[in-house]
C-alpha cells in the first residue's frame, strides 16, 4: 500500500509541469543573475573600479611629476591625461566619465621640497562623485595616502643620504614591506595543496547554496496545493476509509518531494559549475567534500519537506496554501541571508538570522564549500535542521489527525 501511495504522488507531480518548472527554473535563474550581478562585489581585485581619475596640478614641479609617476605604479593605475583643467574635469565627473579628481595644491611642491617641514595644511584635494560608495572612496584615499607617504619618505631619506642612497632605500623598503605580507584564506580542513588556500570566495559560492536552500523550501507550495485539493475532492477520505494510518499517508507525500530536492541540488550545482562560467561569471568550486555537502543538503531537504507538510495541513484552500507557503518562504529567506548576504547585515540582523532554518542550511553549506568543514563542524546545523523537520512533521500529523477526527 505504501508503494502505491508513493506511486500516486509521483503520478500527480508528473502532471504538474508548471509547478515543477518553477522549482527548477526559478533557482537556476536566480543563481545565474545574482552571481553575475554581485560578481564585482566579491571580487578581490577592485582596482579596475578606481582607475577613473585625473590629477590636476596647481603648480607643476619635479615633485608633482614624481607623485603622478608614483600613482601610475599603484593598483589604481595611471591617471587620465586628456583632461587638463578643473572645469573639464568637473564636467567629466558630472557626465560620469570620471569618479575622482585629485588636485595637487600649490603647497604640495614646497612641502615635499623641505622634508623637515611639518605638514599642517592639506596639500592634496580629492573631489569625488557623490554616487561612489564609501568603500571605494576609502580604498582610493588609502592608495593616495600610501603614495604620498612613500614619496615623502623618499624625500626625507634623500635629504639624509644626498648621494642617492635614499632613493634605493625607499624603493628597497617598499619592496621589502610587500614581501613581508602574504595573504591566505583560512581553510582548517584543507590539505596544503588545496586551491582554497589561495582562492577567495566569489558571488557564485554565495549564491548557489543560498538560492538552492531557498528553492528546496519552495516545495511547500505544490505540496500544500495538492493536499488541499485531494482533501476537497475526497481522495483523503477514501484513503482513510481503507484504514491507512495518517502518518503513512503523509510520509508517502513527503518522499517524492525529497527526491525533487535531491534533483534540485544536483541541477543547481551543475548550473554553478558550468552555466555561470559560460555567462562570464566565476565557476563554483565544491572541492572534495561531497559526502558532507550531501549530508547538509539532505538535512535541508528534511527540514523543507517537514515545513511544507506543516503548511499543507494548516491551509484550507489552495489559495491559502500558495500565499502562506510563498510568504513564509520569502520571509525566512530574507531573514536567513538568502537575498542579502549575512556579512553585509548589521549586528542585530546577523543575530536575527539564527531564527531561520534557511540560515542554518546556508551557513552549513558555506562552511562546507568555503571552509572544507567536516561532519563534526556542521553537526549543530544538521541537528537543528533535523529537529525542525521532525517537529514540523509531528505537528502536521497531529493537526491532520485532529481535522480528520472532527470532520
mmCIF file with all atom_site columns, N, CA and C in Angstrom, residues 54 56 58 86 100-105 108 122-128 140 144:
data_model
loop_
_atom_site.group_PDB
_atom_site.id
_atom_site.type_symbol
_atom_site.label_atom_id
_atom_site.label_alt_id
_atom_site.label_comp_id
_atom_site.label_asym_id
_atom_site.label_entity_id
_atom_site.label_seq_id
_atom_site.pdbx_PDB_ins_code
_atom_site.Cartn_x
_atom_site.Cartn_y
_atom_site.Cartn_z
_atom_site.occupancy
_atom_site.B_iso_or_equiv
_atom_site.pdbx_formal_charge
_atom_site.auth_seq_id
_atom_site.auth_comp_id
_atom_site.auth_asym_id
_atom_site.auth_atom_id
_atom_site.pdbx_PDB_model_num
ATOM 1  N N  . UNK A 1 54  ? 41.698 61.657 -12.514 1.00 0.00 ? 54  UNK A N  1
ATOM 2  C CA . UNK A 1 54  ? 42.611 62.559 -13.194 1.00 0.00 ? 54  UNK A CA 1
ATOM 3  C C  . UNK A 1 54  ? 43.350 63.355 -12.112 1.00 0.00 ? 54  UNK A C  1
ATOM 4  N N  . UNK A 1 56  ? 45.161 66.935 -11.318 1.00 0.00 ? 56  UNK A N  1
ATOM 5  C CA . UNK A 1 56  ? 45.351 68.327 -11.738 1.00 0.00 ? 56  UNK A CA 1
ATOM 6  C C  . UNK A 1 56  ? 46.386 68.965 -10.817 1.00 0.00 ? 56  UNK A C  1
ATOM 7  N N  . UNK A 1 58  ? 48.208 72.463 -9.421  1.00 0.00 ? 58  UNK A N  1
ATOM 8  C CA . UNK A 1 58  ? 48.148 73.919 -9.325  1.00 0.00 ? 58  UNK A CA 1
ATOM 9  C C  . UNK A 1 58  ? 49.488 74.547 -9.682  1.00 0.00 ? 58  UNK A C  1
ATOM 10 N N  . UNK A 1 86  ? 40.336 72.141 -14.429 1.00 0.00 ? 86  UNK A N  1
ATOM 11 C CA . UNK A 1 86  ? 39.365 71.723 -13.418 1.00 0.00 ? 86  UNK A CA 1
ATOM 12 C C  . UNK A 1 86  ? 37.947 71.776 -13.973 1.00 0.00 ? 86  UNK A C  1
ATOM 13 N N  . UNK A 1 100 ? 36.952 60.332 -9.747  1.00 0.00 ? 100 UNK A N  1
ATOM 14 C CA . UNK A 1 100 ? 37.763 61.098 -8.785  1.00 0.00 ? 100 UNK A CA 1
ATOM 15 C C  . UNK A 1 100 ? 38.577 62.171 -9.519  1.00 0.00 ? 100 UNK A C  1
ATOM 16 N N  . UNK A 1 101 ? 38.734 63.323 -8.859  1.00 0.00 ? 101 UNK A N  1
ATOM 17 C CA . UNK A 1 101 ? 39.657 64.361 -9.316  1.00 0.00 ? 101 UNK A CA 1
ATOM 18 C C  . UNK A 1 101 ? 40.659 64.587 -8.183  1.00 0.00 ? 101 UNK A C  1
ATOM 19 N N  . UNK A 1 102 ? 41.927 64.358 -8.471  1.00 0.00 ? 102 UNK A N  1
ATOM 20 C CA . UNK A 1 102 ? 42.975 64.572 -7.474  1.00 0.00 ? 102 UNK A CA 1
ATOM 21 C C  . UNK A 1 102 ? 43.675 65.886 -7.817  1.00 0.00 ? 102 UNK A C  1
ATOM 22 N N  . UNK A 1 103 ? 43.614 66.838 -6.901  1.00 0.00 ? 103 UNK A N  1
ATOM 23 C CA . UNK A 1 103 ? 44.215 68.162 -7.120  1.00 0.00 ? 103 UNK A CA 1
ATOM 24 C C  . UNK A 1 103 ? 45.425 68.312 -6.211  1.00 0.00 ? 103 UNK A C  1
ATOM 25 N N  . UNK A 1 104 ? 46.595 68.513 -6.807  1.00 0.00 ? 104 UNK A N  1
ATOM 26 C CA . UNK A 1 104 ? 47.809 68.775 -6.035  1.00 0.00 ? 104 UNK A CA 1
ATOM 27 C C  . UNK A 1 104 ? 47.885 70.280 -5.817  1.00 0.00 ? 104 UNK A C  1
ATOM 28 N N  . UNK A 1 105 ? 47.664 70.691 -4.578  1.00 0.00 ? 105 UNK A N  1
ATOM 29 C CA . UNK A 1 105 ? 47.582 72.114 -4.270  1.00 0.00 ? 105 UNK A CA 1
ATOM 30 C C  . UNK A 1 105 ? 48.950 72.806 -4.433  1.00 0.00 ? 105 UNK A C  1
ATOM 31 N N  . UNK A 1 108 ? 51.917 71.736 -2.346  1.00 0.00 ? 108 UNK A N  1
ATOM 32 C CA . UNK A 1 108 ? 52.403 70.366 -2.492  1.00 0.00 ? 108 UNK A CA 1
ATOM 33 C C  . UNK A 1 108 ? 53.919 70.329 -2.716  1.00 0.00 ? 108 UNK A C  1
ATOM 34 N N  . UNK A 1 122 ? 46.371 70.831 4.184   1.00 0.00 ? 122 UNK A N  1
ATOM 35 C CA . UNK A 1 122 ? 46.124 69.838 3.129   1.00 0.00 ? 122 UNK A CA 1
ATOM 36 C C  . UNK A 1 122 ? 46.899 70.227 1.878   1.00 0.00 ? 122 UNK A C  1
ATOM 37 N N  . UNK A 1 123 ? 47.621 69.299 1.332   1.00 0.00 ? 123 UNK A N  1
ATOM 38 C CA . UNK A 1 123 ? 48.362 69.567 0.094   1.00 0.00 ? 123 UNK A CA 1
ATOM 39 C C  . UNK A 1 123 ? 47.735 68.824 -1.084  1.00 0.00 ? 123 UNK A C  1
ATOM 40 N N  . UNK A 1 124 ? 46.739 67.987 -0.792  1.00 0.00 ? 124 UNK A N  1
ATOM 41 C CA . UNK A 1 124 ? 46.017 67.264 -1.844  1.00 0.00 ? 124 UNK A CA 1
ATOM 42 C C  . UNK A 1 124 ? 44.518 67.393 -1.568  1.00 0.00 ? 124 UNK A C  1
ATOM 43 N N  . UNK A 1 125 ? 43.761 67.674 -2.603  1.00 0.00 ? 125 UNK A N  1
ATOM 44 C CA . UNK A 1 125 ? 42.301 67.702 -2.513  1.00 0.00 ? 125 UNK A CA 1
ATOM 45 C C  . UNK A 1 125 ? 41.736 66.650 -3.462  1.00 0.00 ? 125 UNK A C  1
ATOM 46 N N  . UNK A 1 126 ? 40.820 65.854 -2.963  1.00 0.00 ? 126 UNK A N  1
ATOM 47 C CA . UNK A 1 126 ? 40.183 64.825 -3.798  1.00 0.00 ? 126 UNK A CA 1
ATOM 48 C C  . UNK A 1 126 ? 38.706 65.175 -3.949  1.00 0.00 ? 126 UNK A C  1
ATOM 49 N N  . UNK A 1 127 ? 38.276 65.384 -5.170  1.00 0.00 ? 127 UNK A N  1
ATOM 50 C CA . UNK A 1 127 ? 36.864 65.649 -5.471  1.00 0.00 ? 127 UNK A CA 1
ATOM 51 C C  . UNK A 1 127 ? 36.253 64.341 -5.967  1.00 0.00 ? 127 UNK A C  1
ATOM 52 N N  . UNK A 1 128 ? 35.123 63.959 -5.369  1.00 0.00 ? 128 UNK A N  1
ATOM 53 C CA . UNK A 1 128 ? 34.570 62.616 -5.598  1.00 0.00 ? 128 UNK A CA 1
ATOM 54 C C  . UNK A 1 128 ? 33.132 62.708 -6.091  1.00 0.00 ? 128 UNK A C  1
ATOM 55 N N  . UNK A 1 140 ? 40.346 54.251 -2.413  1.00 0.00 ? 140 UNK A N  1
ATOM 56 C CA . UNK A 1 140 ? 41.070 55.207 -3.235  1.00 0.00 ? 140 UNK A CA 1
ATOM 57 C C  . UNK A 1 140 ? 41.888 56.162 -2.364  1.00 0.00 ? 140 UNK A C  1
ATOM 58 N N  . UNK A 1 144 ? 46.058 56.882 -2.293  1.00 0.00 ? 144 UNK A N  1
ATOM 59 C CA . UNK A 1 144 ? 46.662 58.212 -2.414  1.00 0.00 ? 144 UNK A CA 1
ATOM 60 C C  . UNK A 1 144 ? 47.550 58.504 -1.205  1.00 0.00 ? 144 UNK A C  1
#
